[in-house]
Coordinates of C-alpha atoms and ligand atoms in Angstrom, one line a residue:
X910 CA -17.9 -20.0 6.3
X911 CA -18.0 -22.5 3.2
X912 CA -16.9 -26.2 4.4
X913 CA -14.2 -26.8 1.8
X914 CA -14.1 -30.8 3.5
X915 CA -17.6 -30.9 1.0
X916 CA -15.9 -31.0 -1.9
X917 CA -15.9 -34.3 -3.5
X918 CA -12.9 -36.4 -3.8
X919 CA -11.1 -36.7 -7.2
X920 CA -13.1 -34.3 -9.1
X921 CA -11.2 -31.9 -11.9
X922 CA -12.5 -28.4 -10.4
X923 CA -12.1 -26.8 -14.2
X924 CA -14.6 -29.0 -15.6
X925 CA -16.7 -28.7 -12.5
X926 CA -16.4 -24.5 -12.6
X927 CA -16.9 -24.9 -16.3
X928 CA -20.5 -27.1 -16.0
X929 CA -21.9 -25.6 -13.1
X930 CA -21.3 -21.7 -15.0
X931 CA -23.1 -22.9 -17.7
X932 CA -25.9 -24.8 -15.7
X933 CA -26.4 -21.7 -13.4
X934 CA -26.0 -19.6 -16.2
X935 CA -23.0 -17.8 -14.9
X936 CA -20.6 -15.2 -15.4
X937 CA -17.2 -15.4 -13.6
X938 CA -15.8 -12.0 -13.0
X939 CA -11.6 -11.8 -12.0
X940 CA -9.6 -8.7 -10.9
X941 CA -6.1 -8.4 -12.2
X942 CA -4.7 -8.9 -8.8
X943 CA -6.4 -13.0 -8.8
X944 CA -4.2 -15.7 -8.7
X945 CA -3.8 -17.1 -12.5
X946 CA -5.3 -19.6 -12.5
X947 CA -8.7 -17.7 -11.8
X948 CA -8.0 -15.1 -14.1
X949 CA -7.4 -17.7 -16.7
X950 CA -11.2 -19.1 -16.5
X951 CA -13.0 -16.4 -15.7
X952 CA -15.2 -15.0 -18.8
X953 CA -13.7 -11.4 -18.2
X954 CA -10.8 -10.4 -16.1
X955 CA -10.3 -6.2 -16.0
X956 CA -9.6 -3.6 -13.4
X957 CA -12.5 -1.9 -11.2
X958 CA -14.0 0.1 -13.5
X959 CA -14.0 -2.6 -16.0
X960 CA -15.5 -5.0 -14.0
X961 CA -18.8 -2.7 -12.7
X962 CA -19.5 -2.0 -16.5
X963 CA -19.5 -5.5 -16.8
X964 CA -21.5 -6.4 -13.7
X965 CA -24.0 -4.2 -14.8
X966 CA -24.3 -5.2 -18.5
X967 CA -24.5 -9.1 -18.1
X968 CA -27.3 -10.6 -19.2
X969 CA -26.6 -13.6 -16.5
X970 CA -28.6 -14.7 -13.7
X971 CA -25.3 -15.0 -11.5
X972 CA -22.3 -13.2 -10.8
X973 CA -19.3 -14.9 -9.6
X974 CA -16.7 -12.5 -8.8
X975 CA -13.4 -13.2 -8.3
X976 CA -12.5 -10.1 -6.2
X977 CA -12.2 -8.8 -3.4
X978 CA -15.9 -7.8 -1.4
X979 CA -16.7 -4.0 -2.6
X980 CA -16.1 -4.8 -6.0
X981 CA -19.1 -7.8 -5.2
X982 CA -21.0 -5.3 -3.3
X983 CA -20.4 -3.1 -6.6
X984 CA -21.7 -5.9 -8.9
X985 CA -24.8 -6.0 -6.6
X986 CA -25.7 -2.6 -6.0
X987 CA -26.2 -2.2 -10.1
X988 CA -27.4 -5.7 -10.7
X989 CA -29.9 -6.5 -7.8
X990 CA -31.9 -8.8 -9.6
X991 CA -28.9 -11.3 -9.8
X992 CA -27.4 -13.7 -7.3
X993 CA -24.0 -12.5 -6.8
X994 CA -21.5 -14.5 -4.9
X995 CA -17.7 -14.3 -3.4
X996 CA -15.3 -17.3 -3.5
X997 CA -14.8 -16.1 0.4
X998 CA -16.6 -13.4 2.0
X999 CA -13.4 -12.6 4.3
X1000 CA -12.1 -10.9 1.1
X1001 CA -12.1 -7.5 2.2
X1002 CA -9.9 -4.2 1.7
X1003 CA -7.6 -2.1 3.8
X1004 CA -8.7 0.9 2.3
X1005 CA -12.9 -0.3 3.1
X1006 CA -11.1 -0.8 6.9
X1007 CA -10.0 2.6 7.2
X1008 CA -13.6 4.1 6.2
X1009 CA -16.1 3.7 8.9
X1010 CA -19.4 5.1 7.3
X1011 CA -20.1 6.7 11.2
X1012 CA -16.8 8.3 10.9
X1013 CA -16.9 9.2 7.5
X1014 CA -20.3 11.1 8.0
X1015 CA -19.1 13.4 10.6
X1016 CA -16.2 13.9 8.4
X1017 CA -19.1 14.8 6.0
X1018 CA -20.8 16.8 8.6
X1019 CA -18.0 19.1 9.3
X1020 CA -17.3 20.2 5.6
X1021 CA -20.8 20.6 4.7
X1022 CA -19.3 22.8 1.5
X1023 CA -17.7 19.8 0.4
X1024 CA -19.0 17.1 -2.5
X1025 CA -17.7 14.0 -1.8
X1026 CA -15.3 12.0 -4.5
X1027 CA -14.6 8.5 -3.2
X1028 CA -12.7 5.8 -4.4
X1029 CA -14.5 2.4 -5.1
X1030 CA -12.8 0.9 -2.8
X1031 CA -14.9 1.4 0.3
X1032 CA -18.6 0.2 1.7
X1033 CA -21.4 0.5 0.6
X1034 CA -22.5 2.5 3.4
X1035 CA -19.5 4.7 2.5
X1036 CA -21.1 5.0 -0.8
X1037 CA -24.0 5.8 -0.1
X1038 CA -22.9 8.7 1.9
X1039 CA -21.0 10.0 -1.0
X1040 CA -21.7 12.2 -4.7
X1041 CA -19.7 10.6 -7.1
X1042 CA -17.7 7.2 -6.8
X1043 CA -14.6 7.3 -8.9
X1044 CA -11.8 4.2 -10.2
X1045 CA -8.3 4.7 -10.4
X1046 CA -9.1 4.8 -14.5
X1047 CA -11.7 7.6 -13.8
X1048 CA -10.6 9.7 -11.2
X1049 CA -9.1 12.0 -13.6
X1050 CA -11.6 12.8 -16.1
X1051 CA -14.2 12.9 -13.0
X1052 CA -12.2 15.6 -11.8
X1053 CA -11.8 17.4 -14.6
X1054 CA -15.5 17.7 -14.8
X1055 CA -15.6 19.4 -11.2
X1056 CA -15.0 23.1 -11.1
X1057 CA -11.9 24.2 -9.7
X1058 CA -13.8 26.2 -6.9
X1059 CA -16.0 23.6 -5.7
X1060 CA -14.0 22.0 -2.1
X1061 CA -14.1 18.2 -2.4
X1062 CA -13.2 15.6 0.8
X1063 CA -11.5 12.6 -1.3
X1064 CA -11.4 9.3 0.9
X1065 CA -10.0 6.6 1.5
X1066 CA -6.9 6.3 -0.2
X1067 CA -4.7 9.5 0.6
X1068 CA -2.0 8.8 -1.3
X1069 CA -4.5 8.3 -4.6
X1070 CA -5.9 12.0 -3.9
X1071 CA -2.8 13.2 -2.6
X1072 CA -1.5 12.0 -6.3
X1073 CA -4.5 13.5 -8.0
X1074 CA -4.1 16.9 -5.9
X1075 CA -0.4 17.1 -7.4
X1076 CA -1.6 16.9 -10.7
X1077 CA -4.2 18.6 -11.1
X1078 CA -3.1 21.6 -8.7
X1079 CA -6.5 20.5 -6.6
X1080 CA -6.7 21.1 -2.9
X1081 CA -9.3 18.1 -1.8
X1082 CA -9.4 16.8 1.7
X1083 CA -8.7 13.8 2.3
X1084 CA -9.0 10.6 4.2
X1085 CA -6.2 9.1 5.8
X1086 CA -6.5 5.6 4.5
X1087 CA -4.3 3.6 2.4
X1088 CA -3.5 0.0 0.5
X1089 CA -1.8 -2.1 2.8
X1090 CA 0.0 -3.8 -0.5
X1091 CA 1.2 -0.6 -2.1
X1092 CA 2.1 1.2 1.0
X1093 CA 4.2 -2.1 1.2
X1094 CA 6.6 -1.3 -1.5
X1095 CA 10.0 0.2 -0.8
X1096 CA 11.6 3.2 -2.2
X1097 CA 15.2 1.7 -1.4
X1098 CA 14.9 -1.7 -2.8
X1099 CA 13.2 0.0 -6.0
X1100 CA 15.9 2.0 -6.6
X1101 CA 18.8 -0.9 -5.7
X1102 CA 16.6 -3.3 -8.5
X1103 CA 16.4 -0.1 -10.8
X1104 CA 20.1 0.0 -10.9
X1105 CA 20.4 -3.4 -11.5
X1106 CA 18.2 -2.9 -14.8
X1107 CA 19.1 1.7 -15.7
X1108 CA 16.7 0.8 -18.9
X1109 CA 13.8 -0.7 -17.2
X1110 CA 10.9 1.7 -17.0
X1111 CA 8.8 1.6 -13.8
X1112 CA 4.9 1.6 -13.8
X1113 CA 3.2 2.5 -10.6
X1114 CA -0.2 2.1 -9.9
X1115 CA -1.5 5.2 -7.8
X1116 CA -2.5 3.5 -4.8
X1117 CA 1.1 4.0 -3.8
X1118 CA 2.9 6.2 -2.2
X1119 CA 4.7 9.5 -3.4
X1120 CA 7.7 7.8 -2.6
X1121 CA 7.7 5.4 -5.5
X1122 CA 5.5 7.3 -7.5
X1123 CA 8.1 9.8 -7.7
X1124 CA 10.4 7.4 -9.5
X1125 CA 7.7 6.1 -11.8
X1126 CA 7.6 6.8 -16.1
X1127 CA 3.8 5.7 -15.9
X1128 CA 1.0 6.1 -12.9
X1129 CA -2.1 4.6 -13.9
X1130 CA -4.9 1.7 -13.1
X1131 CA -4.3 -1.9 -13.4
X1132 CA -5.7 -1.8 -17.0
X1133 CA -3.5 1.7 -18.1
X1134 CA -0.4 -0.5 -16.4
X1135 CA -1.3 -4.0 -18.5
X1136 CA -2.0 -1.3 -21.7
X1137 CA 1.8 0.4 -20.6
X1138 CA 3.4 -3.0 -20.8
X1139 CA 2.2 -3.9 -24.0
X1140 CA 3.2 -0.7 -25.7
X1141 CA 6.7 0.3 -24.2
X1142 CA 9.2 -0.1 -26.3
X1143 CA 11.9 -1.9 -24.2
X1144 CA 12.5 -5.3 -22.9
X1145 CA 12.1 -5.2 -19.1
X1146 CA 9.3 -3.2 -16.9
X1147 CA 9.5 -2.5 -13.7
X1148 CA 5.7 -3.6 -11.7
X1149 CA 5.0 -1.2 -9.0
X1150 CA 1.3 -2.9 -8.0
X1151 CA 0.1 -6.3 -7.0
X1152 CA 2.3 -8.7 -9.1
X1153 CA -0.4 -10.9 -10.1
X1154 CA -1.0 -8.6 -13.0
X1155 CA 2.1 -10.1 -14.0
X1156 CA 0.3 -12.7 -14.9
X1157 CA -1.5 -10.8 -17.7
X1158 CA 1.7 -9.3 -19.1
X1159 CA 3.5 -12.6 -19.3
X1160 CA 0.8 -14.1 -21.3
X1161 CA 0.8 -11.1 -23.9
X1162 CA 4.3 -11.2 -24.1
X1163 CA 6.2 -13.9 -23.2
X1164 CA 9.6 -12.2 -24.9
X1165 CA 9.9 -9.4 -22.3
X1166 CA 10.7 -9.6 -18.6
X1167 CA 8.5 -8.0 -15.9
X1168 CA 9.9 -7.3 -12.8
X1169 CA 8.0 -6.7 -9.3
X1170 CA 8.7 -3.9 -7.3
X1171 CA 10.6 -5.4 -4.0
X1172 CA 8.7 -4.4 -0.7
X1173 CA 11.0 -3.8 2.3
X1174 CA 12.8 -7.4 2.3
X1175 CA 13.7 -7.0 -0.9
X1176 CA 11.3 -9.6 -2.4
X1177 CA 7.7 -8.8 -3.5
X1178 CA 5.4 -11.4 -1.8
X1179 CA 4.7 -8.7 0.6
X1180 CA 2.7 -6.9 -1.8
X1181 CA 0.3 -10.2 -2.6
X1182 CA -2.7 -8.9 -1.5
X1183 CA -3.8 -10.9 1.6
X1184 CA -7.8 -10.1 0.9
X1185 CA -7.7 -10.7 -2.7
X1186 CA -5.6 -14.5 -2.1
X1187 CA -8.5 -15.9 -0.5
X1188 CA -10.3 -16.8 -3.5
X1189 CA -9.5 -20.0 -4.6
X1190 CA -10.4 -22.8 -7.0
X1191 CA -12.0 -24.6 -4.8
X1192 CA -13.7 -21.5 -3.0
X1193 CA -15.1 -20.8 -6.5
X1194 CA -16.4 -24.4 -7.6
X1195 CA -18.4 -24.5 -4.2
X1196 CA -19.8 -21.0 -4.7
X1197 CA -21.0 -21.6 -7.7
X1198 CA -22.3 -24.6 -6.8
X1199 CA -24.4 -23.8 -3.2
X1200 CA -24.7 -20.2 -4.4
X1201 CA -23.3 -19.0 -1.4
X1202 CA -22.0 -17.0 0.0
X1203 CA -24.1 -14.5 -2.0
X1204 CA -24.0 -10.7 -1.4
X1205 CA -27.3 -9.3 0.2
X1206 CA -27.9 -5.6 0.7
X1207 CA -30.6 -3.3 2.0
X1208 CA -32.8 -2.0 -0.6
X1209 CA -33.1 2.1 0.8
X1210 CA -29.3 1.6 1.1
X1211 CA -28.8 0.1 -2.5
X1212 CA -30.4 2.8 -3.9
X1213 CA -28.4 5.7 -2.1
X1214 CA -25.2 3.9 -2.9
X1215 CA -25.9 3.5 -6.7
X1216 CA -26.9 7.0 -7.2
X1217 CA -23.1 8.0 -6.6
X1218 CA -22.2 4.2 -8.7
X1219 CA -24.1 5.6 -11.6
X1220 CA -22.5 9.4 -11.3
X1221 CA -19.7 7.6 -12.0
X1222 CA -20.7 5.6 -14.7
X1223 CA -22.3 8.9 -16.3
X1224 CA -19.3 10.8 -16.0
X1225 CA -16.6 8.4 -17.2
X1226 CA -18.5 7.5 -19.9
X1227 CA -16.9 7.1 -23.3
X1228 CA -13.6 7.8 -21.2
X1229 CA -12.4 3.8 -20.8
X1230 CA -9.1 4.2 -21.7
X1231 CA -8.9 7.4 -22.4
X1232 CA -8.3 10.4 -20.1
X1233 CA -6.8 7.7 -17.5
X1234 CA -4.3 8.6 -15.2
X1235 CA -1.5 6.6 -16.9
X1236 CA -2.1 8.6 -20.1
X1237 CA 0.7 10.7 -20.6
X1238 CA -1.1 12.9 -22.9
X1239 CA -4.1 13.5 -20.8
Ligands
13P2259 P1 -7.9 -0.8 -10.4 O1 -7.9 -2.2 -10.9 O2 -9.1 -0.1 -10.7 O3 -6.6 -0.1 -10.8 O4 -7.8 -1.0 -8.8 C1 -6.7 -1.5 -8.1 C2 -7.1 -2.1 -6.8 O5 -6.4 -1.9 -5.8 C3 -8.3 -2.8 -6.6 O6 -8.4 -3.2 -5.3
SF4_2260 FE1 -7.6 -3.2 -1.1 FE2 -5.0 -2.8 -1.7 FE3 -6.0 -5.3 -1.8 FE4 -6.8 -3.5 -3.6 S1 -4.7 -4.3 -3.3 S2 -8.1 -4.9 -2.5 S3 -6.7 -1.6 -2.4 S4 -5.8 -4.0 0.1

């Protein structure tokens, strides 16, 4: 665990984050879902899909991501010649916790008919273990690409391929795993706030559950939500995902009013994710600066799980953007 006693007294961390990325020849990497003031210096902020691309494109000798540990693991298994480190190596995921790779095998083992679609948002053993990794701002033109006959077990996040299977009239199997932050969100409170504000628009991300999705005028990724909020035509939206992305939206345009979904109590700080709020500033200065904690994996294992990383990559290609869930057209 970094010793956050070692950082030295009186220093301004944002000139310290900003020297020691360009003497390491860093990139910093941030998820929509990081606290602003990381997403306002990283060099690219984006949603999972996004942010693999990027990981794997760099010309950098280091990764800092700003994220939560598969999407480090990610950056890793297609850039293994660089040093890639975590602000805090506890950042992990419910959906990677529901997964067990020996579970998930005999899951495998039992459907041997079955190709295997899984969300990025598991292990790297999990990964490994699968055919094709797909992003919430994939999923869709993956599966489009798969023949309508072919059986497909689609883990972890149920209520993503439970979405997708509604859609696309698609009968996948699928694991019983969830987000802890958008199972969080309640159908209740969303529709009290909605009748507090009858024009406000709601944008759900598809991580949640069929409940609020249900009530939603866009499903998408954290990118296809940000895109949503600059292109509605109203004043208010209504933020069914982490409300960090907030942050984003409020930057782009400060004249409109973004509204987070309420969990349960009625507020939304139940739906901060608890994994990704471990990064900090100062977890991020001392990262950069010990180069630790870095992300290590298995080369046999690396290899496995990137065959299914660069399916992906293959089949969403040319599709950023386009063909994403939130796209009404699509
Ligand atoms: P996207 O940014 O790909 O929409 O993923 C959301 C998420 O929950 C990441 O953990
Ligand atoms: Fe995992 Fe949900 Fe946090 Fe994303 S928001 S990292 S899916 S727990």
């Amino acid at each position: 665990m970094t010793d956050q006693t070692a950082i030295p007294a009186g220093i301004d961390l944002r000139e310290e984050i900003d020297r020691l990325r360009k003497e390491r020849n860093a990139v910093i990497l941030a998820h929509y879902y990081q606290k602003p003031e990381l997403q306002d210096l990283a060099d690219f902020v984006g949603d999972s899909l996004e942010l693999s691309k990027k990981a794997a494109e760099t010309d950098a000798d280091v990764i800092a991501f700003c994220g939560v540990k598969f999407m480090a693991d990610t950056a890793k298994i297609l850039s293994p010649e660089k040093i890639v480190v975590l602000p805090d190596m506890e950042a992990g995921c419910s959906l990677e916790d529901s997964c067990p790779p020996d579970k998930f095998r005999a899951f495998r083992e039992k459907h041997p008919d079955h190709i295997a679609l899984t969300y990025i948002n598991c292990s790297t053993e999990v990964k490994a273990l699968s055919d094709v990794i797909v992003t919430s701002s994939s999923a869709e033109t993956i599966l489009e690409q798969i023949p309508d006959d072919q059986p497909i077990i689609f883990g972890p996040d149920r209520h993503l391929g439970g979405y997708l299977n509604r859609k696309f009239n698609r009968d996948m199997l699928l694991w019983p795993g969830v987000c802890i932050v958008h199972e969080a969100f309640s159908e209740k409170e969303l529709l009290k706030l909605k009748a507090e504000h009858p024009e406000a628009p709601i944008a759900a991300h598809p991580e949640c559950p069929p409940t609020i999705i249900d009530h939603a005028d866009h499903v998408g990724s954290t990118s296809s939500i940000l895109q949503f909020a600059k292109t509605f035509p109203g004043d208010t939206l209504i933020v069914a995902t982490e409300p960090h992305i907030i942050h984003q939206m409020e930057k782009a345009l400060p004249e409109k009013t973004f509204l987070g979904a309420p969990g349960a109590d009625g507020n939304c700080n139940c739906n901060i994710c608890p994994y990704m709020a471990l990064n900090t500033m100062e977890k991020l200065y001392l990262c950069l600066r010990d180069l630790e904690p870095r992300i290590e994996i298995e080369e046999g294992l690396r290899l496995k799980a990137k065959a299914s990383l660069d399916k992906m990559l293959e089949m969403a290609s040319g599709t950023i953007g386009k063909g994403d869930l939130g796209d009404p057209d699509a």
